[in-house]
mmCIF file of N, CA and C in Angstrom:
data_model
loop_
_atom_site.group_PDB
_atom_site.id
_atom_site.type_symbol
_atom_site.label_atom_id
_atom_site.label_comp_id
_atom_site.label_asym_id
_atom_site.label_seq_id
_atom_site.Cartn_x
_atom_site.Cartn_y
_atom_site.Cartn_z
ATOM 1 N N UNK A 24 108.761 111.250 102.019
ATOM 2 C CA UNK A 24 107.638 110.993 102.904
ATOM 3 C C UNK A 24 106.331 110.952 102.114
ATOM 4 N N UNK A 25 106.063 111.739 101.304
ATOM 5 C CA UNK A 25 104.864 111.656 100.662
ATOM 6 C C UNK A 25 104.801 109.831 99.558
ATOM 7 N N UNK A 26 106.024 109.997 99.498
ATOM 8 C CA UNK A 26 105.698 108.813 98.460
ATOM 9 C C UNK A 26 105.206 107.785 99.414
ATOM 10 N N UNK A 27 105.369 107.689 100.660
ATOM 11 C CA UNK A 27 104.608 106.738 101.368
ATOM 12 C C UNK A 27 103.020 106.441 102.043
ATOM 13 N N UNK A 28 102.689 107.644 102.199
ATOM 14 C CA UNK A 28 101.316 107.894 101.451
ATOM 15 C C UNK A 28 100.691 107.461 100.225
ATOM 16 N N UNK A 29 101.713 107.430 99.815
ATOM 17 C CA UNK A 29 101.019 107.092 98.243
ATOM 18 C C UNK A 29 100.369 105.693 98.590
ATOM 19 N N UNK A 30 101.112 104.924 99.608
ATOM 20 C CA UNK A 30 100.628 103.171 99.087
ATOM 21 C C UNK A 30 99.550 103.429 98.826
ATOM 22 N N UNK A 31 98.857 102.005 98.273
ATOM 23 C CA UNK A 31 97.141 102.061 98.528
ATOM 24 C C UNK A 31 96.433 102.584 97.572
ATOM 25 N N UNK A 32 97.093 103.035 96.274
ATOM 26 C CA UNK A 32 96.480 104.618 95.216
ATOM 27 C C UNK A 32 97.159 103.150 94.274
ATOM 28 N N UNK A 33 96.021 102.879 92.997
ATOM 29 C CA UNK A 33 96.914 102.401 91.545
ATOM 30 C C UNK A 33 96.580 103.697 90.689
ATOM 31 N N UNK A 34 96.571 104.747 91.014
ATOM 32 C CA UNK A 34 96.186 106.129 89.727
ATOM 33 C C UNK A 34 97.022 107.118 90.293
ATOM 34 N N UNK A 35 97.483 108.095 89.683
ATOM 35 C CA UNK A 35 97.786 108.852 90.263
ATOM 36 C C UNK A 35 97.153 110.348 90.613
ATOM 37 N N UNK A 36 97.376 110.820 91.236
ATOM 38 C CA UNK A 36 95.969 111.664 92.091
ATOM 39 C C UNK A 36 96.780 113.139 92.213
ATOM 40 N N UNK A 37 95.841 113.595 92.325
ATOM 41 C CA UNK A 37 96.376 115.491 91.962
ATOM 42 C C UNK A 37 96.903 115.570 93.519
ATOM 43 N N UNK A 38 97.257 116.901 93.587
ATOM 44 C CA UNK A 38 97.895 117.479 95.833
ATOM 45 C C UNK A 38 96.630 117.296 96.061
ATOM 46 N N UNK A 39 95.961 118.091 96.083
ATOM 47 C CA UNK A 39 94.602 118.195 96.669
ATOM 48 C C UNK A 39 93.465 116.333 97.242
ATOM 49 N N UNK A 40 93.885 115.653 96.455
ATOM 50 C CA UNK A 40 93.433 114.097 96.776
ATOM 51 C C UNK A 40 94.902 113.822 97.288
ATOM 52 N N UNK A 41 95.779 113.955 97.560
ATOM 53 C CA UNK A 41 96.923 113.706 97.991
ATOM 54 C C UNK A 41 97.003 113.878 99.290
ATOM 55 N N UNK A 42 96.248 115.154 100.180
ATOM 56 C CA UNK A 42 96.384 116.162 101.391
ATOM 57 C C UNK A 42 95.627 115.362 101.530
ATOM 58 N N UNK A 43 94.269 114.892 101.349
ATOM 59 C CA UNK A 43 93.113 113.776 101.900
ATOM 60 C C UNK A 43 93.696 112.357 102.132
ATOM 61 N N UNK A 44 94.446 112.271 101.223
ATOM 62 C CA UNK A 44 94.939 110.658 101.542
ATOM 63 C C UNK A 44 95.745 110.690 102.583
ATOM 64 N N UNK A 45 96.580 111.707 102.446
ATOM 65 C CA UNK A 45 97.554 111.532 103.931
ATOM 66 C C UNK A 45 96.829 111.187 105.015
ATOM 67 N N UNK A 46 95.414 112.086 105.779
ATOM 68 C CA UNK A 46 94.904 111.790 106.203
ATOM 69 C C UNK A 46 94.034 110.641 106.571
ATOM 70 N N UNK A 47 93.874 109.927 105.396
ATOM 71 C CA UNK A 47 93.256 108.577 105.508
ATOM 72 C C UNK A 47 94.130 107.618 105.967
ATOM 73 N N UNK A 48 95.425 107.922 105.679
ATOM 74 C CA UNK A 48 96.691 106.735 106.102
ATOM 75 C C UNK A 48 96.830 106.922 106.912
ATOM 76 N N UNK A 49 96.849 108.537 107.399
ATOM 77 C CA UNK A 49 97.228 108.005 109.197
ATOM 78 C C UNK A 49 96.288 108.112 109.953
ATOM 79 N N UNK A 50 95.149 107.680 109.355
ATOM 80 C CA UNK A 50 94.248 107.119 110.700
ATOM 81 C C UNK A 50 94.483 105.565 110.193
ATOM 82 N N UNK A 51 94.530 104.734 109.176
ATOM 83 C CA UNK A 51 95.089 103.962 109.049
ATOM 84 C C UNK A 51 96.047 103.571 109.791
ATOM 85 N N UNK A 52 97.063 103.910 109.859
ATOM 86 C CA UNK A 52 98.611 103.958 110.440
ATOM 87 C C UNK A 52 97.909 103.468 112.432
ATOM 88 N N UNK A 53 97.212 104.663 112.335
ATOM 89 C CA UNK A 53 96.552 104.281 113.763
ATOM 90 C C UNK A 53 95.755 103.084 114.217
ATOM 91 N N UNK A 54 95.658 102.588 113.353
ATOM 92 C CA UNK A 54 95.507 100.997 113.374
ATOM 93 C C UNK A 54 96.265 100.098 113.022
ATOM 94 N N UNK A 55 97.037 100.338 113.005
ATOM 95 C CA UNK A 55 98.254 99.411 112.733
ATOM 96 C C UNK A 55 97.916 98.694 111.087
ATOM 97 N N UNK A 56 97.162 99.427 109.910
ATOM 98 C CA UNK A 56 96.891 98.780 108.723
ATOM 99 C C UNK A 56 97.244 100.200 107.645
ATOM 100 N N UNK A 57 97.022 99.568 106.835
ATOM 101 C CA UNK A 57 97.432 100.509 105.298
ATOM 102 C C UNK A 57 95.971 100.585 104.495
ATOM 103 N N UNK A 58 95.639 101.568 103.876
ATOM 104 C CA UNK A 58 93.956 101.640 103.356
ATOM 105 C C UNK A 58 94.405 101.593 101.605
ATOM 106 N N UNK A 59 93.998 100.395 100.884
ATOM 107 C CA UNK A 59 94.118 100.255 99.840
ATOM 108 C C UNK A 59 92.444 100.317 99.220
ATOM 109 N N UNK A 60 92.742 101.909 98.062
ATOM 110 C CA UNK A 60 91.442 102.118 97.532
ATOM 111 C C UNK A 60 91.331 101.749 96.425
ATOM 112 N N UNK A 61 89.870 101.062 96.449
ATOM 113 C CA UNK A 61 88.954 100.387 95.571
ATOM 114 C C UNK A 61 88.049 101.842 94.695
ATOM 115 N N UNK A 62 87.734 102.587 95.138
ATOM 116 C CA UNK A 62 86.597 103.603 94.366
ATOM 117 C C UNK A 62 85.993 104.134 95.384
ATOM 118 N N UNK A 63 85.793 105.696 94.974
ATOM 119 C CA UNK A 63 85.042 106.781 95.083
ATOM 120 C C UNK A 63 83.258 106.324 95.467
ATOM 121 N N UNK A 64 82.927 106.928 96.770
ATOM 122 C CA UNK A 64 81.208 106.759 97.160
ATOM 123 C C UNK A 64 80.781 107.629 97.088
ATOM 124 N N UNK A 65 81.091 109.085 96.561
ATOM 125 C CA UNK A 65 80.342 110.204 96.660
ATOM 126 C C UNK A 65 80.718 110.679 97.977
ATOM 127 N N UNK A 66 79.504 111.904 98.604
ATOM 128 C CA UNK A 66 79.924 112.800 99.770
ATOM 129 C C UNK A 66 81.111 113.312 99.627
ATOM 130 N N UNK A 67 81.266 114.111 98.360
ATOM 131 C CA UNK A 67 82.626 114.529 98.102
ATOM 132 C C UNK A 67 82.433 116.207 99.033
ATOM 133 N N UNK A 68 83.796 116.416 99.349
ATOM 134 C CA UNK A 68 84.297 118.326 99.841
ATOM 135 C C UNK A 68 85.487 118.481 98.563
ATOM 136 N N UNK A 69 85.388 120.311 98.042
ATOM 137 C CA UNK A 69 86.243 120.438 97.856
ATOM 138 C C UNK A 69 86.579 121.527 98.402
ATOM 139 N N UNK A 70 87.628 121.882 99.115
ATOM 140 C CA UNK A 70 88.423 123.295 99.779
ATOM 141 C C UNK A 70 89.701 123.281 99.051
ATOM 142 N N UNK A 71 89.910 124.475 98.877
ATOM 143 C CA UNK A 71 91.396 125.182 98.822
ATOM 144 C C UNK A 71 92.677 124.101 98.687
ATOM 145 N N UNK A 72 92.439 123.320 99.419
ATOM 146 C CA UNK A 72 93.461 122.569 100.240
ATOM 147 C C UNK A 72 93.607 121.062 100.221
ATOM 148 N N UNK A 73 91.989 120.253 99.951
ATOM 149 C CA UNK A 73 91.816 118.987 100.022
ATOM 150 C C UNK A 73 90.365 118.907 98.924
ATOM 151 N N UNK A 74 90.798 117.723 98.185
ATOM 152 C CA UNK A 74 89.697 116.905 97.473
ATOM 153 C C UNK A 74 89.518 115.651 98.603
ATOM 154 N N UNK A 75 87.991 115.083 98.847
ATOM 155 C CA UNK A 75 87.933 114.416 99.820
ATOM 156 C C UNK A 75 86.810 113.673 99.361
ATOM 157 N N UNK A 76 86.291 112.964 99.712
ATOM 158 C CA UNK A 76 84.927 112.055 99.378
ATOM 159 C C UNK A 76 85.060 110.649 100.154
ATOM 160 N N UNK A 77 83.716 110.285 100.720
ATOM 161 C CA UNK A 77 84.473 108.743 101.198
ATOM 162 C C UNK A 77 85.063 107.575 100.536
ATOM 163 N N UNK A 78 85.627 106.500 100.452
ATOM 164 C CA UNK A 78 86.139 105.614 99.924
ATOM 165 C C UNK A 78 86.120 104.449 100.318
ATOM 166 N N UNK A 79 85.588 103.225 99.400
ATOM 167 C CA UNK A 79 85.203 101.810 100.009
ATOM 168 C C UNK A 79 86.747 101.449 99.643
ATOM 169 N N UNK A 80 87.681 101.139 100.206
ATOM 170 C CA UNK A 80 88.655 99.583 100.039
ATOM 171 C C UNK A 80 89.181 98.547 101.264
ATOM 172 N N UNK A 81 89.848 98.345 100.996
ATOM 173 C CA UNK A 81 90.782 97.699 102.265
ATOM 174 C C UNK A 81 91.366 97.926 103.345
ATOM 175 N N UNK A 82 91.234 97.594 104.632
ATOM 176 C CA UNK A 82 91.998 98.553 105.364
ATOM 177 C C UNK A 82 93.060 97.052 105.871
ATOM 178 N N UNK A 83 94.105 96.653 105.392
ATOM 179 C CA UNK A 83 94.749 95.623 105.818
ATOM 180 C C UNK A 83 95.642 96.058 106.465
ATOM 181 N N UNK A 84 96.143 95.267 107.521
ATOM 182 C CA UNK A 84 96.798 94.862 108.637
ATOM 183 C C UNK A 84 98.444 95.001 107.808
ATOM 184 N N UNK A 85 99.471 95.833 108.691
ATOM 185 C CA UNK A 85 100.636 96.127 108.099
ATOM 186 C C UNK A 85 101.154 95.147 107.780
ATOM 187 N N UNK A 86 101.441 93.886 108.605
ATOM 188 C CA UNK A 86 101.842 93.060 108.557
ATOM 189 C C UNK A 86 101.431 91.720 107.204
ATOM 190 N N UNK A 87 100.216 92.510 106.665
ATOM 191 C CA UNK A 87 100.357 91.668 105.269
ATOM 192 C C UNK A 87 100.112 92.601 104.053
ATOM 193 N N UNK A 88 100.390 94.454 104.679
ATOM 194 C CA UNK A 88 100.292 95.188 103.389
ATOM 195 C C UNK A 88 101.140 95.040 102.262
ATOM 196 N N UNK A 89 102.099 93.958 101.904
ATOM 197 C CA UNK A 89 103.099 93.626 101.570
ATOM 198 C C UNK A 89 102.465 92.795 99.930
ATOM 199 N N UNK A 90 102.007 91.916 100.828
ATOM 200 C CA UNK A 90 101.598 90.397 100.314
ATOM 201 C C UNK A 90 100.366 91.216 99.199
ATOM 202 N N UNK A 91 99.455 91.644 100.043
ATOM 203 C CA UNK A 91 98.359 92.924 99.661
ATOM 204 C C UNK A 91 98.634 93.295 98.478
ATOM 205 N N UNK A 92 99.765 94.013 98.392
ATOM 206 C CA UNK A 92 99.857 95.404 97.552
ATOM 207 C C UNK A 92 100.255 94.662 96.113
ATOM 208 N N UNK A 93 100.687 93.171 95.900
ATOM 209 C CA UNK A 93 101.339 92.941 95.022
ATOM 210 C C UNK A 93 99.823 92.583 94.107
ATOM 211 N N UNK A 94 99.047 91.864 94.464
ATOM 212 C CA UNK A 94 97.865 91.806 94.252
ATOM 213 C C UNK A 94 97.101 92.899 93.945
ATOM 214 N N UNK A 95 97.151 93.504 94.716
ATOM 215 C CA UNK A 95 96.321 94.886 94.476
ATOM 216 C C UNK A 95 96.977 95.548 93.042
ATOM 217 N N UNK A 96 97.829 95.471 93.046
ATOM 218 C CA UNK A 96 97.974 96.207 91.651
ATOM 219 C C UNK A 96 97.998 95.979 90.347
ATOM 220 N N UNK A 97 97.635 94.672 90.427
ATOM 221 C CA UNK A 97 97.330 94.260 88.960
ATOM 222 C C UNK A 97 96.173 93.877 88.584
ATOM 223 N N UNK A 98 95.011 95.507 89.459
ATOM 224 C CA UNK A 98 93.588 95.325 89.303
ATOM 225 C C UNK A 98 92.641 94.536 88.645
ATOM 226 N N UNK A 99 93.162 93.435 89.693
ATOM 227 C CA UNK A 99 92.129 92.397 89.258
ATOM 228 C C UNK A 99 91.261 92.135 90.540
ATOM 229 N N UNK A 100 90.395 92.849 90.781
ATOM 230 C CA UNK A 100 89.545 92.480 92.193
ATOM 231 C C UNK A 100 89.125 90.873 92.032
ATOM 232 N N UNK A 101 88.661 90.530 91.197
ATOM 233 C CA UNK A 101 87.875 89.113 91.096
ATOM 234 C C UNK A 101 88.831 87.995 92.081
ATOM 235 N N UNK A 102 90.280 88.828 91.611
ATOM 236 C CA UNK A 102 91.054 87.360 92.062
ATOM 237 C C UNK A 102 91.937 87.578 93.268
ATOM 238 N N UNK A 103 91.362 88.746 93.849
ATOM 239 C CA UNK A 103 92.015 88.988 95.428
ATOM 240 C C UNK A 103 91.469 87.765 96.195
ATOM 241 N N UNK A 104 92.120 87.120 97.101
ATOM 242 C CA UNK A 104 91.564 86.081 98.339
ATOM 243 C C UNK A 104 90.770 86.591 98.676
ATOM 244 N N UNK A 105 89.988 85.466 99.187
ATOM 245 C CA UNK A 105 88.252 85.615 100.090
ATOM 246 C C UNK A 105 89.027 85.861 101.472
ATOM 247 N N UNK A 106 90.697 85.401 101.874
ATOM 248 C CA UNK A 106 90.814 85.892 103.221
ATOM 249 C C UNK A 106 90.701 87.520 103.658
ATOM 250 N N UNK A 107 90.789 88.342 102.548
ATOM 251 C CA UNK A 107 91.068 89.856 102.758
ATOM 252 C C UNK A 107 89.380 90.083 102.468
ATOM 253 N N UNK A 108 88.592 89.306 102.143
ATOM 254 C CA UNK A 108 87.238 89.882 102.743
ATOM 255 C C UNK A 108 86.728 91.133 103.600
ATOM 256 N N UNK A 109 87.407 90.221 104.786
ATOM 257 C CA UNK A 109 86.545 91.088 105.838
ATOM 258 C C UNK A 109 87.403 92.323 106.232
ATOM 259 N N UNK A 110 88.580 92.595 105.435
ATOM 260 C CA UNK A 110 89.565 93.928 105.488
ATOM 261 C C UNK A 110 88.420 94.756 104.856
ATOM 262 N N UNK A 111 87.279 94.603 104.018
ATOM 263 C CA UNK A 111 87.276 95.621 103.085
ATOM 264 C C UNK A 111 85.829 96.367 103.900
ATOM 265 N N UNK A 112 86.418 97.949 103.624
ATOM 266 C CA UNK A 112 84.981 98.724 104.273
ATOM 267 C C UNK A 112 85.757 100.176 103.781
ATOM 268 N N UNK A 113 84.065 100.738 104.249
ATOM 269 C CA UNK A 113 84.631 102.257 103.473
ATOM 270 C C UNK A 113 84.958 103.225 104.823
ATOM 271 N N UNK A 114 85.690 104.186 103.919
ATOM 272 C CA UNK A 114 86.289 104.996 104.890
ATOM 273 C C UNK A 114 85.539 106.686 104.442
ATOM 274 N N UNK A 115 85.499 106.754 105.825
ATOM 275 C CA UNK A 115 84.123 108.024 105.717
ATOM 276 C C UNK A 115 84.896 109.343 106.231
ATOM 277 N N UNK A 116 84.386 110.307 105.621
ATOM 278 C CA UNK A 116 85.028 111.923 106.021
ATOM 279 C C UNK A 116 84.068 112.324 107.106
ATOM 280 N N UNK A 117 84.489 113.431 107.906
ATOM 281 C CA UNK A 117 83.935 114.285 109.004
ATOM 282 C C UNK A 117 84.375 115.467 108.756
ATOM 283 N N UNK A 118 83.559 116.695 108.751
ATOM 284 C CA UNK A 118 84.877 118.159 109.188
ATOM 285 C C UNK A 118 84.014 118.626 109.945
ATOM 286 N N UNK A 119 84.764 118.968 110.630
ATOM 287 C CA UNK A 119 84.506 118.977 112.467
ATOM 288 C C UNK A 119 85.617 120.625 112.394
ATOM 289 N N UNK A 120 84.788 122.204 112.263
ATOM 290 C CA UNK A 120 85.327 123.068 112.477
ATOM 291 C C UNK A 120 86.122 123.107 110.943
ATOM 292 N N UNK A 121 87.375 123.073 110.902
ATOM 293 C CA UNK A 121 88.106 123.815 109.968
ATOM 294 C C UNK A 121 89.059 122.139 109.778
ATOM 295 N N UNK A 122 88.348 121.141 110.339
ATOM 296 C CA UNK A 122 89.574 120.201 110.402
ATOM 297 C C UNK A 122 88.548 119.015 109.924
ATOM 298 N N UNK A 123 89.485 117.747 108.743
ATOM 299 C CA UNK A 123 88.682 116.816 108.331
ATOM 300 C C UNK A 123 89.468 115.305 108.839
ATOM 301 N N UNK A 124 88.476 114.779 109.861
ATOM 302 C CA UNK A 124 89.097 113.556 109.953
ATOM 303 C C UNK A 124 88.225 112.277 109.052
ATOM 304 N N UNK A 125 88.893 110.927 109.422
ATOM 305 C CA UNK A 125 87.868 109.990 109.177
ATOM 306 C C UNK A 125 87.935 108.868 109.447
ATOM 307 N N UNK A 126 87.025 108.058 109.587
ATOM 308 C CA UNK A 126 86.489 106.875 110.291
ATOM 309 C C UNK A 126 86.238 105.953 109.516
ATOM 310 N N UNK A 127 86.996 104.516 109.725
ATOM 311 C CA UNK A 127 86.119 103.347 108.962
ATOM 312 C C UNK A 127 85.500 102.494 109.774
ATOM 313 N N UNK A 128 84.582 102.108 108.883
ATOM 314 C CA UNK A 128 83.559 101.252 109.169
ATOM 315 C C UNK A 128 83.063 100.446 108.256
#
């Protein structure tokens, strides 16, 4: 299960950015898309438990995270399609009490 979380990551990332990503995928997931990250924006948390900060990439549609991912990993942004444009936005943290969700926009 975790390795499926992983999509979306070309580095590999300690637990602590790991426990955050889960979270980013399944609010992902809740959109029916997969969040493929581009880089770190700052507004970082660190707790016990989670490394977190927001993140600008992709939030594409499951149905072409496929096509996506093959591209995506042979970090070459220049030569991703202009159709996955308007997939790309950052994804922002909240902690709300003892709990961190997040929102793209």
């Amino acid at each position: 299960m975790q390795e499926l979380f992983q999509q979306g990551l070309r580095t590999q990332e300690n637990s602590k950015f790991l426990n955050f990503w889960k979270i980013v995928q399944e609010e992902a997931s809740k959109r029916n898309s997969v969040f493929f990250l581009d880089s770190g924006e700052g507004n970082e948390i660190e707790t016990p438990e989670i490394n977190a900060e927001d993140l600008s990439g992709w939030l594409i549609p499951k149905d072409q995270a496929n096509e996506f991912d093959v591209l995506f990993k042979k970090f070459d942004n220049e030569n991703i399609p202009k159709k996955f444009d308007d997939f790309y936005m950052i994804a922002s943290w909240q902690k709300k009490h003892d709990s961190i969700s997040v929102t793209f926009a």
